[in-house]
Short mmCIF file of C-alpha atoms and ligand atoms in Angstrom, two decimals:
data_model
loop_
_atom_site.label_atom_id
_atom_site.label_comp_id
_atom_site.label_asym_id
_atom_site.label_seq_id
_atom_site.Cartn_x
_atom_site.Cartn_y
_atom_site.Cartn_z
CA UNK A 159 -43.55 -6.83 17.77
CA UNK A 160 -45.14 -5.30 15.15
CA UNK A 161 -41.91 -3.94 13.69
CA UNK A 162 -38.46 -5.16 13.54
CA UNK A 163 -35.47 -3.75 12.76
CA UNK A 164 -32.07 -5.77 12.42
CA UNK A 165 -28.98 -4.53 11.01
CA UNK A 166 -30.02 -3.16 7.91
CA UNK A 167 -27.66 -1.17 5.97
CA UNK A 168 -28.39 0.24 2.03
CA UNK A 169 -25.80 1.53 -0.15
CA UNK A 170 -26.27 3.63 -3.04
CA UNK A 171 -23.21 3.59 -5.21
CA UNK A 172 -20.58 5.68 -2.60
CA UNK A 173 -23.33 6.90 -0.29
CA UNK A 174 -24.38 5.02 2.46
CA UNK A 175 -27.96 5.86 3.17
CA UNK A 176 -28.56 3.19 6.05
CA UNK A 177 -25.70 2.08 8.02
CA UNK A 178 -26.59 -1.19 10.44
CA UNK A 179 -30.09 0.43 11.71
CA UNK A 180 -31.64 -1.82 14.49
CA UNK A 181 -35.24 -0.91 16.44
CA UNK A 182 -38.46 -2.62 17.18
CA UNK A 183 -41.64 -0.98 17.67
CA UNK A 184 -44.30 -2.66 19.69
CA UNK A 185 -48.09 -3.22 19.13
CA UNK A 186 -49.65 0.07 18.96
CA UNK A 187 -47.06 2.38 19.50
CA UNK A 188 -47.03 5.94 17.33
CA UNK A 189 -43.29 5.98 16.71
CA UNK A 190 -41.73 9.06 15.54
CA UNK A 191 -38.94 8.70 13.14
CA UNK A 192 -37.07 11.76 13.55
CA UNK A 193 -34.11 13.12 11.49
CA UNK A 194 -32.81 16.32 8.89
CA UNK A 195 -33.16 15.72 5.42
CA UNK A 196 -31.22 13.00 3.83
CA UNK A 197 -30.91 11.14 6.75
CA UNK A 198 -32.37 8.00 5.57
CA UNK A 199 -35.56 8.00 7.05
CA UNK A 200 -37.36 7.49 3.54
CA UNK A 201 -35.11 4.97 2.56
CA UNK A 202 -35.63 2.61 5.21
CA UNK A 203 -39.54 2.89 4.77
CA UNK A 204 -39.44 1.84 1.45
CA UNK A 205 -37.63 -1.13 2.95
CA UNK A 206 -39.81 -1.89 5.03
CA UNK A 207 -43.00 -1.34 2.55
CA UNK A 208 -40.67 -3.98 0.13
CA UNK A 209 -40.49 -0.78 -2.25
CA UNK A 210 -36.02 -1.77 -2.28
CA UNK A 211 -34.60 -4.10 -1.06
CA UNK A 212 -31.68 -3.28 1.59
CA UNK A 213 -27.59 -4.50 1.31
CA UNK A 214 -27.90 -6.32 4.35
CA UNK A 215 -29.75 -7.10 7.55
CA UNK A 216 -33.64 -7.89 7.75
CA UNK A 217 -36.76 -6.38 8.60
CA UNK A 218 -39.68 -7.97 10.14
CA UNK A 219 -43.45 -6.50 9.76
CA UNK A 220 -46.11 -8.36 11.85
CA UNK A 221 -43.84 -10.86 11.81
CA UNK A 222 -43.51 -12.01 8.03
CA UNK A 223 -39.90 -10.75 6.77
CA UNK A 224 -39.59 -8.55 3.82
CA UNK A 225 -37.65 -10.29 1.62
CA UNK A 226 -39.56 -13.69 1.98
CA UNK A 227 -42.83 -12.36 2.61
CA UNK A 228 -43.52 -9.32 0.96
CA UNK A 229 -47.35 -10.19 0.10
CA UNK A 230 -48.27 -10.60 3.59
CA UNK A 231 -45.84 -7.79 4.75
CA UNK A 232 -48.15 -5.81 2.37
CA UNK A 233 -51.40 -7.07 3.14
CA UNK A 234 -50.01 -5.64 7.02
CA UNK A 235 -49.13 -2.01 5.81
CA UNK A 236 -50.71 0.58 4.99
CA UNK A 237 -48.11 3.15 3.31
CA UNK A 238 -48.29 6.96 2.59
CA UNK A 239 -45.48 8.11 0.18
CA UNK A 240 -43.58 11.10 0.54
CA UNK A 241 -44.47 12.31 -2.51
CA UNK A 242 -47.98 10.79 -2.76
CA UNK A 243 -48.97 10.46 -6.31
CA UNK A 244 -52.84 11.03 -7.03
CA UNK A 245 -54.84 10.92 -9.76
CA UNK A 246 -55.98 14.53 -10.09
CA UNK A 247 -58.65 14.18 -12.77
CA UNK A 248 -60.23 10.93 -10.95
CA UNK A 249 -63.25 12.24 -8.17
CA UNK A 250 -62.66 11.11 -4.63
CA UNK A 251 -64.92 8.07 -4.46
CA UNK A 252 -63.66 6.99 -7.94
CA UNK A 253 -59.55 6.95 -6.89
CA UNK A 254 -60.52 4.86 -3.63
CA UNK A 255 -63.01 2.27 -6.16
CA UNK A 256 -60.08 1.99 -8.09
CA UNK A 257 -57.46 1.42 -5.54
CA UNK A 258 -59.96 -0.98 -3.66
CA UNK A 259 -59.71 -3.36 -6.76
CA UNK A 260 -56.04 -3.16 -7.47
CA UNK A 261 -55.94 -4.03 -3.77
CA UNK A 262 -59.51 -6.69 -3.60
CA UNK A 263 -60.73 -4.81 -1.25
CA UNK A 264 -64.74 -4.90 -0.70
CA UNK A 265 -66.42 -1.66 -1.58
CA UNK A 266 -68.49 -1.58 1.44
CA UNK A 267 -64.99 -0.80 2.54
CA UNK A 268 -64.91 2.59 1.09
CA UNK A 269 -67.45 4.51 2.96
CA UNK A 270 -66.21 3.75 5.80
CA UNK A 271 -62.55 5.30 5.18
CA UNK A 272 -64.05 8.00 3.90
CA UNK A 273 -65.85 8.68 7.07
CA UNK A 274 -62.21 7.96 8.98
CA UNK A 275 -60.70 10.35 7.58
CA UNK A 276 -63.27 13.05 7.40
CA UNK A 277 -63.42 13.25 3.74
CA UNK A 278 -67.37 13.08 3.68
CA UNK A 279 -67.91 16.79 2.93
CA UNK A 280 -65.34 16.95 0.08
CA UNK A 281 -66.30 12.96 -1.35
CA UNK A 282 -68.34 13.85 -4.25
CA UNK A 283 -65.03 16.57 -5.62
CA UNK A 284 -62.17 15.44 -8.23
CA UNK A 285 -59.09 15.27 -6.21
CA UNK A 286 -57.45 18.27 -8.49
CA UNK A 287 -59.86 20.34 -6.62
CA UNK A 288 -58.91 19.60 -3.16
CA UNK A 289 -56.84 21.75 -1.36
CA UNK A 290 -53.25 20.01 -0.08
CA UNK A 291 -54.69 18.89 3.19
CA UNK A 292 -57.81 17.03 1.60
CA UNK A 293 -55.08 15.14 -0.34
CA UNK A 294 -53.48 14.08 2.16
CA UNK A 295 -56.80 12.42 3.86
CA UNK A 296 -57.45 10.58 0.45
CA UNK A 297 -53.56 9.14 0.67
CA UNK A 298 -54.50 8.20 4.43
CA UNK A 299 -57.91 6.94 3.04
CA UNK A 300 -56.08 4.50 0.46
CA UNK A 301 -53.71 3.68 2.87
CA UNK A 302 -56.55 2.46 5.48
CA UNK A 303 -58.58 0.88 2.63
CA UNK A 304 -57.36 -3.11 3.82
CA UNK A 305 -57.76 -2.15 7.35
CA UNK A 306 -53.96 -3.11 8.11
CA UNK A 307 -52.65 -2.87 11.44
CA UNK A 308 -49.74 -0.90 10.62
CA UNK A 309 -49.22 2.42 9.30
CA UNK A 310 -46.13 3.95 7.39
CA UNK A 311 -46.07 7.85 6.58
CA UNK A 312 -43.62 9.48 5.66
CA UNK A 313 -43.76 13.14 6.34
CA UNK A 314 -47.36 13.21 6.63
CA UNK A 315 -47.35 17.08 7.26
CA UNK A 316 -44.77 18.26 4.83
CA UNK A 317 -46.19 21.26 2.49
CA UNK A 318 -49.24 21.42 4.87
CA UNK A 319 -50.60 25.18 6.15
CA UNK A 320 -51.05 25.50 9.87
CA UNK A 321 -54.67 24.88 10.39
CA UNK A 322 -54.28 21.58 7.84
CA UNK A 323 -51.57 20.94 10.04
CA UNK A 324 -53.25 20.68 13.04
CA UNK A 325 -56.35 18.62 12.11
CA UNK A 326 -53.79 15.88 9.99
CA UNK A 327 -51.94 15.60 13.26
CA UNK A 328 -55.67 14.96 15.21
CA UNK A 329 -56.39 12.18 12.35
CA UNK A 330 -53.15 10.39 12.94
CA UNK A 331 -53.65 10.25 16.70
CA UNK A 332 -57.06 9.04 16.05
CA UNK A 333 -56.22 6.31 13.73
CA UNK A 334 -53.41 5.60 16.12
CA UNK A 335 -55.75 4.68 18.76
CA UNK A 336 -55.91 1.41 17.39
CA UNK A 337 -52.90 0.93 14.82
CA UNK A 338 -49.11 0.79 15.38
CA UNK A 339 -47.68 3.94 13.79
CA UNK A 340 -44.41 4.48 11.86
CA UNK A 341 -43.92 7.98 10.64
CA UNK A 342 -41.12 10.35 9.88
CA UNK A 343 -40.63 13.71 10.09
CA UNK A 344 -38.17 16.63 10.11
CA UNK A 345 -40.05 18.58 12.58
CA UNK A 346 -39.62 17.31 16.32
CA UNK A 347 -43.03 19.33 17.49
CA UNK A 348 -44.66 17.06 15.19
CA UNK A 349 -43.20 13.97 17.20
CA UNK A 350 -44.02 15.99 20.37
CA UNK A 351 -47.90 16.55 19.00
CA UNK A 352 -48.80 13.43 18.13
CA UNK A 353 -46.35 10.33 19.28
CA UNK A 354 -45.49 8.34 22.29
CA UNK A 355 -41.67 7.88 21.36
CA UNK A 356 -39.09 9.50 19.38
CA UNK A 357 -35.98 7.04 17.51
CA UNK A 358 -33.77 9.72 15.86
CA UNK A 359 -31.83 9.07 12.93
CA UNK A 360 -28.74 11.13 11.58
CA UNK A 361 -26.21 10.23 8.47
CA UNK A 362 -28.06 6.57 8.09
CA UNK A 363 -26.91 5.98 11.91
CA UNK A 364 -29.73 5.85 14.85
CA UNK A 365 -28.68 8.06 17.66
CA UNK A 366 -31.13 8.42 19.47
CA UNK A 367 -34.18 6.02 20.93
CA UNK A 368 -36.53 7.47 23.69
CA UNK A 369 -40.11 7.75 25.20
CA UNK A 370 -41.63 10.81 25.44
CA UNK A 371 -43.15 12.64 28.57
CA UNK A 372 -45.08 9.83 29.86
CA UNK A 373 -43.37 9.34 33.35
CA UNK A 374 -41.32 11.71 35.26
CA UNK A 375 -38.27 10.58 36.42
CA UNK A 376 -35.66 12.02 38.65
CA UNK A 377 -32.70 10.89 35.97
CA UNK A 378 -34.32 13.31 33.73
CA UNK A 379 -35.15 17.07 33.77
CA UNK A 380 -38.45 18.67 33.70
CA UNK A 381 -38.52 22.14 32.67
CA UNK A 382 -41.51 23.83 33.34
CA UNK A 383 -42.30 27.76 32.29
CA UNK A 384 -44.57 29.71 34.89
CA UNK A 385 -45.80 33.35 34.78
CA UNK A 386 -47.14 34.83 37.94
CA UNK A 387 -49.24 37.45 38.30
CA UNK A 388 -47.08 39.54 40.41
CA UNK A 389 -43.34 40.32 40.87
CA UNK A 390 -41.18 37.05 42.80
CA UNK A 391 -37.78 37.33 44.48
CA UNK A 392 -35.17 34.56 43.26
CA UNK A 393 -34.76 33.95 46.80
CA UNK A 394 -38.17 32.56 46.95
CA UNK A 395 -38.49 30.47 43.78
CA UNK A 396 -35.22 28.92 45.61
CA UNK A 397 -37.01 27.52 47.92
CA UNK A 398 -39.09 25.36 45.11
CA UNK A 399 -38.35 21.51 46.11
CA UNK A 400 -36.80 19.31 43.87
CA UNK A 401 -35.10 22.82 41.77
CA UNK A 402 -32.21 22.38 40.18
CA UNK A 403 -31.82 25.76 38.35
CA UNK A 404 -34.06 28.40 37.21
CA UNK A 405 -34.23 31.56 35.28
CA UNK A 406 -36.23 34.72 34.89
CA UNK A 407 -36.85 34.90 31.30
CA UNK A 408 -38.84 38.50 31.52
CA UNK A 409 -40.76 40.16 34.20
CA UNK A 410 -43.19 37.36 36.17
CA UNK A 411 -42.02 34.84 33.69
CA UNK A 412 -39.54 31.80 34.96
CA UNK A 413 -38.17 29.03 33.70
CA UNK A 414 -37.62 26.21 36.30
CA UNK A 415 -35.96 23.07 36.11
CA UNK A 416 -36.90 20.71 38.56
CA UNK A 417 -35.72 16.68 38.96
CA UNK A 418 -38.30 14.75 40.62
CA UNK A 419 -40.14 11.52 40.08
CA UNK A 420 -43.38 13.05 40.06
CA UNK A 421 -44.80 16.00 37.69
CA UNK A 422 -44.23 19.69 39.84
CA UNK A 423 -47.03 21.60 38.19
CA UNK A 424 -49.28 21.27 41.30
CA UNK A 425 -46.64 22.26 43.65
CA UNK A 426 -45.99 25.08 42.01
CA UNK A 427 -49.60 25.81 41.65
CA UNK A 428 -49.44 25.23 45.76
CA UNK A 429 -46.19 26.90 46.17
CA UNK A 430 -47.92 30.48 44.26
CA UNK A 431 -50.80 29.92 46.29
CA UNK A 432 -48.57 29.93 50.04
CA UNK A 433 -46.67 33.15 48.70
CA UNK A 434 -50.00 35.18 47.70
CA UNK A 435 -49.85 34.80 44.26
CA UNK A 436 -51.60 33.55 41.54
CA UNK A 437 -50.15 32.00 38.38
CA UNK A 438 -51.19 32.89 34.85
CA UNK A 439 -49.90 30.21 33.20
CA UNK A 440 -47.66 26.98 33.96
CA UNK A 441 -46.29 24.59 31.23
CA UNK A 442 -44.23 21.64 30.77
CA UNK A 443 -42.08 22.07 28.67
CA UNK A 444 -40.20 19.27 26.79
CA UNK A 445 -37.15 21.14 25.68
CA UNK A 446 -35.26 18.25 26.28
CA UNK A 447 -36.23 17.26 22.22
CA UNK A 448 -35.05 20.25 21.13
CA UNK A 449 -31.68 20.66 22.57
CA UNK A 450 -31.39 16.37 21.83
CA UNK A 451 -32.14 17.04 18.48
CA UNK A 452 -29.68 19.73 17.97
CA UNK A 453 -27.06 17.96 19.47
CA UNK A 454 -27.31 14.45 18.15
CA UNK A 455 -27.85 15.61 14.53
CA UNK A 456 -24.98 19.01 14.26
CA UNK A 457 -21.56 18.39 13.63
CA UNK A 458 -19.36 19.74 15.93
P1 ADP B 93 -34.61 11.32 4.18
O1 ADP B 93 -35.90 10.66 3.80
O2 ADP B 93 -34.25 11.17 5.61
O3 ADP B 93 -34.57 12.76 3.76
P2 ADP B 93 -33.46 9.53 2.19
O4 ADP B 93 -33.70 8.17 2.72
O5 ADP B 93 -34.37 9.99 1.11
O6 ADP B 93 -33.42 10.59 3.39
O7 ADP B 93 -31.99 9.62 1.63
C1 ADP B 93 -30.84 9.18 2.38
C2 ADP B 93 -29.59 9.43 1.54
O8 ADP B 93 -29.58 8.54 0.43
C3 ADP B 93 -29.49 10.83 0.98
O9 ADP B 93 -28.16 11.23 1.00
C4 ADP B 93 -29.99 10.67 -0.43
O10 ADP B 93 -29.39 11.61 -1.28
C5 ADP B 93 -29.53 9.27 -0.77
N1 ADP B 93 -30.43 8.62 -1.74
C6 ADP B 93 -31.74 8.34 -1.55
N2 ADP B 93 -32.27 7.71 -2.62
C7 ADP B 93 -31.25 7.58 -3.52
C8 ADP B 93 -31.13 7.01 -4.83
N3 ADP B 93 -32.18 6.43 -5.42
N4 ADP B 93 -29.94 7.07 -5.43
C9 ADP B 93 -28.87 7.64 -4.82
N5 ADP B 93 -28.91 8.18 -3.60
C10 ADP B 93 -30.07 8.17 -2.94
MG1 MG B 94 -37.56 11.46 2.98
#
């Protein structure tokens, strides 16, 4: 396991932040920790970075445990803050020489994080210049610099502008190919975009723990939207196997939710095809997040 979460609960004064939080995350997963603000999500990263220390419980990273092990727990993690501090009048290069002594790191080292993170065009700039985006690459940059096999971010995306958005989320699913990846969010597309499974966290309490839309299963629902290019009786679309409901959302455009074990976009593809028509667009979607999200983090 590269992670390991057991019982930990953190206090602060009357507020309890963490309350008996248990996971583990395995070798090269992209975990999603998903939850609204003030969950907790920050604070247990900082216990597992050995930022605090927690009430009770213990936490395991690559195996060493926080409280007896921080260096090597360290040496394991690469961490991006939530509110990554930067040194705005240092240039680029400069920030990650200094970092890569505080940290021993070999220079030779530097170039090549750069180049991971696509900062080459903007290297040679003071960070004070670089737009929100670029500043997150040089916090991912640091965070790579010792090459550790697990990664930490918390809200990686926060404050970013769609397009910034976009290519961050890319980065992390390329440095994921070959990391384990920890990172937290308020934003479920995010966790949707870019990880393999979701743990949700509400009031310091995990709710829920799933994997995301890598196997269909006939326990779970697959809601797919379609658009046709012609007009459809219901009475038709009824005759969809494996339907459970559906629903015309506007003109050629239905929503169908289907429980099978395999994935129904090429029957319906097959099924247009049989009736005469042709579809213009057919999408999984996985609304399941959404409504799960809703639901396990809203009082009643
Ligand atoms: P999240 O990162 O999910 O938004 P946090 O872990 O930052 O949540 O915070 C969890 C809860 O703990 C919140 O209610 C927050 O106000 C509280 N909290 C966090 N840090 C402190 C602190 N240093 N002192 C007191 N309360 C804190
Ligand atoms: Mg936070």
């Amino acid at each position: 396991m590269s992670i390991e979460v057991k019982n930990i609960s953190k206090i602060y004064g009357e507020q309890k932040a963490l309350d008996a939080v248990s996971f583990s995350i395995k070798k090269g997963e992209i975990v999603g920790f998903l939850g609204p603000n003030g969950a907790g999500k920050s604070t247990l990263m900082k216990i597992l970075t050995t930022y605090i220390e927690a009430d009770s419980g213990s936490a395991l990273v690559n195996g060493f445990d926080v409280n007896a092990q921080p260096q090597q727990v360290e040496k394991s993690i690469g961490y991006l803050p939530e509110h990554n501090p930067l040194y705005l009048d240092l240039y680029v290069k400069e920030y990650l020489e200094f970092n890569a002594d505080v940290y021993k790191v070999n220079k030779s080292r530097i170039d090549e994080v750069i180049e991971l993170t696509g900062l080459t065009p903007e290297s040679k700039k003071k960070i004070g210049q670089l737009s929100k985006g670029y500043r997150q690459r040089v916090g991912l940059a640091t965070a790579l610099l010792h090459n550790p096999d697990v990664l930490i971010l918390d809200e990686p995306t926060t404050g970013l502008d769609p397009n910034q958005l976009v290519e961050i989320r890319e980065l992390i699913k390329n440095i994921g190919k070959d990391k384990t990846v920890f990172l937290s969010t308020h934003i479920m597309q995010e966790v949707e975009a870019i990880c393999d499974r979701v743990i949700i966290i509400n009031k310091g309490k995990i709710v829920d723990d799933r994997l995301l839309n890598q196997t269909f299963s006939s326990e779970n629902e697959q809601v797919i939207e379609v658009e046709f290019d012609f007009k459809i009786e219901e009475q038709f679309i009824s005759n969809l196997k494996n339907l459970v409901s559906f629903k015309n959302i506007h003109d050629n455009q239905w929503e169908l939710v289907f429980k099978a074990d395999e994935d129904m976009r090429p029957a319906i593809f097959d099924f247009a095809q049989e009736n005469g028509l042709r579809t213009l667009s057919v999408q999984l979607k996985n609304k399941d997040l959404e409504t799960l999200f809703r639901e396990k983090t809203t009082q009643k």
